[in-house]
Amino acid sequence: MSVQNGYTPADTAHILNEALPYIRRFHGSTIVVKYGGNAMVDDQLKESFARDVVLMKLVGMNPVIVHGGGPQIGKTLEEMGRKTEFIAGMRVTDADTMEVVEMVLGGHVNKEIVHLINRHGGNAVGLSGKDGGLIRARKLQVTRESPEADAPEIIDVGLVGEVESIHPEVVQTLDTGDFIPIIAPIGVGPDGETFNINADLVAGRLAQELAAEKLVLLTDVPGILDTDGNLLTGLDQAQVNGYISDGTIAGGMLPKVQCCLDAVAGGVQSAHIIDGRVDHALLLEVFTDAGVGTLIRG
Ligand code: X2W
């Protein structure tokens, strides 16, 4: 029997056959993907991601991509000789920084992803939360416990927003028109201000508003790990809450997990935290039995 790429024809048939129930089940479903981390900078991973998204669209799913770009913003600010500071995981954003954030996310990063997907045969359209009134935002209140004061101290992080409401018509129109929406996490405030919003938060809320089948967060870690470092592959909401209370889920993973919990509580069928450093992570998670990373069930 001939062997190509280490697979026999029987292996190949088996793999394609394994994908069939997933293709059938998710046909017509919306899958919101937060694209960030290594998968957004490594050339090989970028190409694989783009191919996975195009494949999802061609078999009848509606992938909607929300992208990050924190490191890219940081690099540009550094090249401009500007300092940047994070408080509680949020970039302190004054008016000048906001201009750079909008330029990098809405301009450079967004168009690079559009171009990447289109080169692989997709029909991507780049948007920010300003387009079609997609994301209305309000100022995010950040508080910090202070040992001296009775009440938590309120910290002004500038033009950092949280999602107030999503007006998804523009995304739905693109989905039905066979386009793939690529969204930069920028919102508009009540007085027309431009707000910088954490990309995970935007992806989570958008998944709820679109009644998505899945929310997938591409990260640079294998998923949620137990205290022995083993990957937890499938969890329900009660188990996740247990791991938060006993400190197993902590640090930078907490806001991502909270965003997944909000999404599933808001009607998304499942939320996935997957390892974007694995080649074709998205393909493996959506189309195979094994998946990669942690699945949180609704
Ligand atoms: C983020 C927006 C981009 C983002 C920032 O300025 O870096 C805030 O911190 P990653 O790559 O997913 O971290 N916004 C408020 O979320 O990018």
Tab-separated table of C-alpha atoms and ligand atoms in Angstrom:
chain	number	residue	atom	x	y	z
A	1	MET	CA	0.000	0.000	0.000
A	2	SER	CA	1.406	3.466	-0.840
A	3	VAL	CA	2.228	5.756	2.057
A	4	GLN	CA	2.137	9.562	1.714
A	5	ASN	CA	3.251	11.907	4.510
A	6	GLY	CA	3.403	8.850	6.755
A	7	TYR	CA	-0.264	7.981	6.141
A	8	THR	CA	-1.716	5.079	4.207
A	9	PRO	CA	-4.869	5.755	2.137
A	10	ALA	CA	-6.796	3.923	4.890
A	11	ASP	CA	-5.428	6.359	7.518
A	12	THR	CA	-6.438	9.296	5.346
A	13	ALA	CA	-9.939	7.893	4.836
A	14	HIS	CA	-10.245	7.364	8.582
A	15	ILE	CA	-9.261	10.965	9.338
A	16	LEU	CA	-11.677	12.414	6.772
A	17	ASN	CA	-14.422	10.138	8.056
A	18	GLU	CA	-13.822	11.295	11.637
A	19	ALA	CA	-14.502	14.884	10.532
A	20	LEU	CA	-17.889	14.087	8.966
A	21	PRO	CA	-20.094	14.169	12.119
A	22	TYR	CA	-18.531	17.483	13.152
A	23	ILE	CA	-19.093	18.984	9.719
A	24	ARG	CA	-22.724	17.858	9.812
A	25	ARG	CA	-23.284	19.009	13.394
A	26	PHE	CA	-21.745	22.449	13.017
A	27	HIS	CA	-23.060	23.252	9.544
A	28	GLY	CA	-24.589	26.736	9.715
A	29	SER	CA	-23.204	27.341	13.250
A	30	THR	CA	-21.260	30.382	14.316
A	31	ILE	CA	-17.843	29.821	15.851
A	32	VAL	CA	-16.172	32.849	17.437
A	33	VAL	CA	-12.395	32.572	17.583
A	34	LYS	CA	-10.117	34.839	19.596
A	35	TYR	CA	-6.898	34.867	17.594
A	36	GLY	CA	-3.754	35.866	19.462
A	37	GLY	CA	-0.410	34.815	20.834
A	38	ASN	CA	2.156	32.728	18.974
A	39	ALA	CA	-0.345	31.669	16.304
A	40	MET	CA	-0.398	35.319	15.254
A	41	VAL	CA	3.375	35.779	14.908
A	42	ASP	CA	4.885	32.447	13.810
A	43	ASP	CA	4.744	32.174	10.003
A	44	GLN	CA	3.938	28.454	9.864
A	45	LEU	CA	1.214	28.773	12.533
A	46	LYS	CA	-0.253	31.810	10.754
A	47	GLU	CA	-0.616	29.873	7.512
A	48	SER	CA	-2.198	26.869	9.293
A	49	PHE	CA	-4.644	29.127	11.150
A	50	ALA	CA	-5.730	30.794	7.901
A	51	ARG	CA	-6.257	27.434	6.188
A	52	ASP	CA	-8.313	26.155	9.141
A	53	VAL	CA	-10.575	29.212	9.054
A	54	VAL	CA	-11.091	28.923	5.301
A	55	LEU	CA	-11.896	25.220	5.629
A	56	MET	CA	-14.464	25.940	8.354
A	57	LYS	CA	-16.173	28.481	6.101
A	58	LEU	CA	-16.125	26.216	3.039
A	59	VAL	CA	-17.863	23.384	4.905
A	60	GLY	CA	-20.671	25.715	5.981
A	61	MET	CA	-19.657	27.072	9.405
A	62	ASN	CA	-19.531	30.781	10.161
A	63	PRO	CA	-16.162	31.556	11.708
A	64	VAL	CA	-15.952	35.047	13.241
A	65	ILE	CA	-12.451	36.146	14.220
A	66	VAL	CA	-11.674	38.627	17.010
A	67	HIS	CA	-7.979	39.394	17.177
A	68	GLY	CA	-5.607	40.664	19.847
A	69	GLY	CA	-2.330	42.434	19.196
A	70	GLY	CA	-0.988	43.459	22.616
A	71	PRO	CA	2.661	42.638	21.738
A	72	GLN	CA	2.371	44.469	18.406
A	73	ILE	CA	1.012	47.594	20.158
A	74	GLY	CA	3.813	47.341	22.731
A	75	LYS	CA	6.477	47.132	20.007
A	76	THR	CA	5.127	50.166	18.145
A	77	LEU	CA	4.918	52.219	21.348
A	78	GLU	CA	8.498	51.236	22.169
A	79	GLU	CA	9.709	52.238	18.697
A	80	MET	CA	8.028	55.599	19.262
A	81	GLY	CA	9.880	55.912	22.557
A	82	ARG	CA	6.702	55.679	24.646
A	83	LYS	CA	6.284	53.755	27.852
A	84	THR	CA	3.288	51.525	28.442
A	85	GLU	CA	1.845	50.207	31.692
A	86	PHE	CA	-0.645	47.446	32.526
A	87	ILE	CA	-2.917	47.518	35.563
A	88	ALA	CA	-5.027	44.446	36.321
A	89	GLY	CA	-4.182	43.086	32.847
A	90	MET	CA	-5.363	46.237	31.067
A	91	ARG	CA	-3.139	48.653	29.149
A	92	VAL	CA	-3.370	52.148	30.645
A	93	THR	CA	-4.595	54.048	27.588
A	94	ASP	CA	-4.375	57.858	27.334
A	95	ALA	CA	-5.552	59.671	24.187
A	96	ASP	CA	-2.143	59.423	22.455
A	97	THR	CA	-1.863	55.706	23.274
A	98	MET	CA	-5.391	55.170	21.955
A	99	GLU	CA	-4.315	56.583	18.595
A	100	VAL	CA	-1.488	54.054	18.425
A	101	VAL	CA	-3.786	51.195	19.572
A	102	GLU	CA	-6.305	52.028	16.864
A	103	MET	CA	-3.601	52.368	14.217
A	104	VAL	CA	-1.957	49.051	15.109
A	105	LEU	CA	-5.087	46.949	15.789
A	106	GLY	CA	-7.538	48.448	13.285
A	107	GLY	CA	-4.900	49.137	10.632
A	108	HIS	CA	-1.874	46.943	10.608
A	109	VAL	CA	-2.883	43.771	12.497
A	110	ASN	CA	-6.437	43.616	11.162
A	111	LYS	CA	-5.405	44.007	7.530
A	112	GLU	CA	-2.596	41.491	7.876
A	113	ILE	CA	-5.116	38.855	9.009
A	114	VAL	CA	-7.556	39.796	6.242
A	115	HIS	CA	-4.769	39.427	3.688
A	116	LEU	CA	-3.588	36.128	5.193
A	117	ILE	CA	-7.038	34.533	4.999
A	118	ASN	CA	-7.734	35.880	1.529
A	119	ARG	CA	-4.453	34.450	0.245
A	120	HIS	CA	-5.729	31.041	1.290
A	121	GLY	CA	-8.956	31.403	-0.645
A	122	GLY	CA	-11.213	33.001	1.977
A	123	ASN	CA	-13.210	36.190	1.668
A	124	ALA	CA	-12.279	38.101	4.812
A	125	VAL	CA	-13.507	41.584	5.706
A	126	GLY	CA	-11.844	43.636	8.435
A	127	LEU	CA	-13.881	45.629	10.918
A	128	SER	CA	-13.378	47.412	14.183
A	129	GLY	CA	-16.150	47.826	16.723
A	130	LYS	CA	-16.836	51.198	15.087
A	131	ASP	CA	-17.983	49.672	11.797
A	132	GLY	CA	-21.735	49.281	11.529
A	133	GLY	CA	-21.969	50.383	15.192
A	134	LEU	CA	-20.813	46.883	16.162
A	135	ILE	CA	-19.435	47.540	19.676
A	136	ARG	CA	-20.773	50.161	22.083
A	137	ALA	CA	-18.433	50.526	25.021
A	138	ARG	CA	-18.236	52.257	28.373
A	139	LYS	CA	-15.296	53.114	30.561
A	140	LEU	CA	-14.033	50.121	32.531
A	141	GLN	CA	-13.848	50.661	36.288
A	142	VAL	CA	-10.682	49.097	37.641
A	143	THR	CA	-10.410	48.773	41.418
A	144	ARG	CA	-7.533	47.727	43.650
A	145	GLU	CA	-7.708	46.546	47.265
A	146	SER	CA	-5.856	49.029	49.418
A	147	PRO	CA	-4.619	48.037	52.909
A	148	GLU	CA	-4.948	51.628	54.186
A	149	ALA	CA	-8.459	52.400	52.901
A	150	ASP	CA	-11.740	50.707	53.859
A	151	ALA	CA	-13.105	50.647	50.320
A	152	PRO	CA	-11.201	49.411	47.234
A	153	GLU	CA	-9.313	52.166	45.480
A	154	ILE	CA	-10.610	53.147	42.001
A	155	ILE	CA	-7.811	53.393	39.447
A	156	ASP	CA	-8.151	55.452	36.285
A	157	VAL	CA	-6.823	53.378	33.363
A	158	GLY	CA	-7.929	55.968	30.793
A	159	LEU	CA	-9.680	54.970	27.599
A	160	VAL	CA	-10.010	51.277	28.470
A	161	GLY	CA	-13.493	50.072	27.776
A	162	GLU	CA	-15.790	47.196	28.479
A	163	VAL	CA	-18.520	46.074	26.135
A	164	GLU	CA	-21.816	47.793	26.854
A	165	SER	CA	-23.716	46.318	23.925
A	166	ILE	CA	-23.103	44.550	20.646
A	167	HIS	CA	-25.039	45.330	17.487
A	168	PRO	CA	-24.246	42.235	15.452
A	169	GLU	CA	-26.149	43.031	12.225
A	170	VAL	CA	-22.991	43.883	10.281
A	171	VAL	CA	-21.414	40.539	11.258
A	172	GLN	CA	-24.574	38.596	10.415
A	173	THR	CA	-24.792	40.320	7.028
A	174	LEU	CA	-21.200	39.357	6.245
A	175	ASP	CA	-21.802	35.758	7.400
A	176	THR	CA	-24.778	35.284	5.091
A	177	GLY	CA	-22.828	36.913	2.258
A	178	ASP	CA	-20.063	34.293	2.534
A	179	PHE	CA	-17.565	36.718	4.054
A	180	ILE	CA	-15.403	36.033	7.099
A	181	PRO	CA	-15.516	38.948	9.593
A	182	ILE	CA	-12.187	39.888	11.230
A	183	ILE	CA	-12.780	42.178	14.208
A	184	ALA	CA	-10.416	44.548	16.031
A	185	PRO	CA	-11.372	45.013	19.725
A	186	ILE	CA	-12.187	48.723	19.662
A	187	GLY	CA	-15.483	50.224	20.808
A	188	VAL	CA	-17.309	53.541	20.744
A	189	GLY	CA	-18.433	55.289	23.942
A	190	PRO	CA	-21.632	57.243	24.621
A	191	ASP	CA	-19.927	60.556	23.778
A	192	GLY	CA	-18.206	59.198	20.686
A	193	GLU	CA	-14.973	58.320	22.496
A	194	THR	CA	-12.844	55.483	21.159
A	195	PHE	CA	-12.198	52.727	23.710
A	196	ASN	CA	-9.482	50.075	23.864
A	197	ILE	CA	-11.034	46.744	24.922
A	198	ASN	CA	-9.365	43.472	25.871
A	199	ALA	CA	-9.843	41.096	22.927
A	200	ASP	CA	-10.930	38.086	25.044
A	201	LEU	CA	-13.771	40.164	26.515
A	202	VAL	CA	-14.955	41.190	23.053
A	203	ALA	CA	-14.844	37.609	21.761
A	204	GLY	CA	-16.826	36.331	24.767
A	205	ARG	CA	-19.584	38.916	24.472
A	206	LEU	CA	-19.777	38.618	20.711
A	207	ALA	CA	-20.167	34.825	21.007
A	208	GLN	CA	-23.142	35.386	23.335
A	209	GLU	CA	-24.798	37.987	21.117
A	210	LEU	CA	-24.383	35.818	18.018
A	211	ALA	CA	-25.715	32.771	19.941
A	212	ALA	CA	-22.540	31.006	18.815
A	213	GLU	CA	-22.051	27.260	19.008
A	214	LYS	CA	-18.488	27.732	20.237
A	215	LEU	CA	-16.126	30.303	21.644
A	216	VAL	CA	-12.494	29.333	21.011
A	217	LEU	CA	-9.657	31.217	22.706
A	218	LEU	CA	-6.249	30.558	21.090
A	219	THR	CA	-3.575	30.966	23.765
A	220	ASP	CA	0.079	30.153	24.396
A	221	VAL	CA	-0.611	27.470	27.022
A	222	PRO	CA	-1.939	23.898	26.665
A	223	GLY	CA	-5.248	24.821	28.365
A	224	ILE	CA	-6.367	24.602	32.005
A	225	LEU	CA	-3.953	22.477	34.049
A	226	ASP	CA	-4.497	20.778	37.409
A	227	THR	CA	-2.011	21.260	40.274
A	228	ASP	CA	0.131	18.387	38.921
A	229	GLY	CA	0.364	20.078	35.529
A	230	ASN	CA	-2.029	17.657	33.783
A	231	LEU	CA	-4.338	19.078	31.134
A	232	LEU	CA	-8.021	19.164	32.111
A	233	THR	CA	-9.704	18.325	28.815
A	234	GLY	CA	-13.409	18.696	29.659
A	235	LEU	CA	-15.062	20.626	32.501
A	236	ASP	CA	-18.561	21.764	33.384
A	237	GLN	CA	-19.292	25.117	35.006
A	238	ALA	CA	-19.426	23.714	38.564
A	239	GLN	CA	-16.017	22.045	38.165
A	240	VAL	CA	-14.522	25.280	36.815
A	241	ASN	CA	-15.917	27.232	39.788
A	242	GLY	CA	-14.424	24.620	42.122
A	243	TYR	CA	-10.980	25.023	40.529
A	244	ILE	CA	-11.267	28.824	40.849
A	245	SER	CA	-12.189	28.598	44.564
A	246	ASP	CA	-9.340	26.220	45.403
A	247	GLY	CA	-6.796	28.323	43.492
A	248	THR	CA	-6.009	25.753	40.740
A	249	ILE	CA	-7.151	28.327	38.183
A	250	ALA	CA	-5.345	31.582	38.974
A	251	GLY	CA	-3.345	34.469	37.531
A	252	GLY	CA	-3.568	35.238	33.833
A	253	MET	CA	-5.821	32.229	33.203
A	254	LEU	CA	-8.593	33.641	35.447
A	255	PRO	CA	-9.929	36.371	33.122
A	256	LYS	CA	-9.912	33.946	30.171
A	257	VAL	CA	-11.810	31.339	32.164
A	258	GLN	CA	-14.272	33.949	33.453
A	259	CYS	CA	-14.893	35.015	29.884
A	260	CYS	CA	-15.627	31.362	28.952
A	261	LEU	CA	-17.966	30.950	31.945
A	262	ASP	CA	-19.868	34.121	30.975
A	263	ALA	CA	-20.164	32.856	27.406
A	264	VAL	CA	-21.576	29.442	28.330
A	265	ALA	CA	-23.879	31.000	30.957
A	266	GLY	CA	-25.047	33.308	28.170
A	267	GLY	CA	-26.040	30.423	25.881
A	268	VAL	CA	-22.860	29.513	23.976
A	269	GLN	CA	-22.770	25.688	23.793
A	270	SER	CA	-19.096	25.293	24.636
A	271	ALA	CA	-16.020	27.420	25.243
A	272	HIS	CA	-12.518	26.169	24.448
A	273	ILE	CA	-9.131	27.336	25.660
A	274	ILE	CA	-6.674	25.824	23.214
A	275	ASP	CA	-2.953	25.811	22.536
A	276	GLY	CA	-2.291	28.080	19.574
A	277	ARG	CA	1.318	26.861	19.492
A	278	VAL	CA	0.081	23.521	18.121
A	279	ASP	CA	-0.007	23.462	14.330
A	280	HIS	CA	-3.652	23.411	13.102
A	281	ALA	CA	-4.976	23.705	16.686
A	282	LEU	CA	-8.304	25.047	15.418
A	283	LEU	CA	-8.778	22.240	12.914
A	284	LEU	CA	-8.006	19.631	15.572
A	285	GLU	CA	-10.410	21.188	18.080
A	286	VAL	CA	-13.340	21.604	15.712
A	287	PHE	CA	-13.071	18.537	13.494
A	288	THR	CA	-11.625	15.696	15.597
A	289	ASP	CA	-12.638	13.573	18.593
A	290	ALA	CA	-9.482	14.330	20.573
A	291	GLY	CA	-9.406	18.113	20.327
A	292	VAL	CA	-6.598	20.144	21.888
A	293	GLY	CA	-6.923	22.096	25.106
A	294	THR	CA	-9.779	22.476	27.594
A	295	LEU	CA	-13.464	22.416	26.746
A	296	ILE	CA	-15.944	24.103	29.104
A	297	ARG	CA	-19.494	22.832	28.601
A	298	GLY	CA	-22.549	25.014	28.872
B	1	X2W	C1	-5.452	45.330	24.691
B	1	X2W	C2	-6.053	45.115	23.316
B	1	X2W	C3	-5.374	44.065	22.506
B	1	X2W	C4	-5.447	42.670	23.135
B	1	X2W	C5	-4.065	46.051	24.587
B	1	X2W	O1	-4.003	47.268	24.527
B	1	X2W	O2	-3.059	45.321	24.538
B	1	X2W	C6	-6.248	46.365	26.759
B	1	X2W	O3	-5.329	45.936	27.437
B	1	X2W	P1	-3.944	40.451	23.270
B	1	X2W	O4	-2.836	40.132	22.353
B	1	X2W	O5	-5.108	39.545	23.173
B	1	X2W	O6	-3.509	40.684	24.692
B	1	X2W	N1	-6.366	46.123	25.447
B	1	X2W	C7	-7.324	47.188	27.386
B	1	X2W	O7	-6.323	42.321	23.899
B	1	X2W	O8	-4.424	41.877	22.708
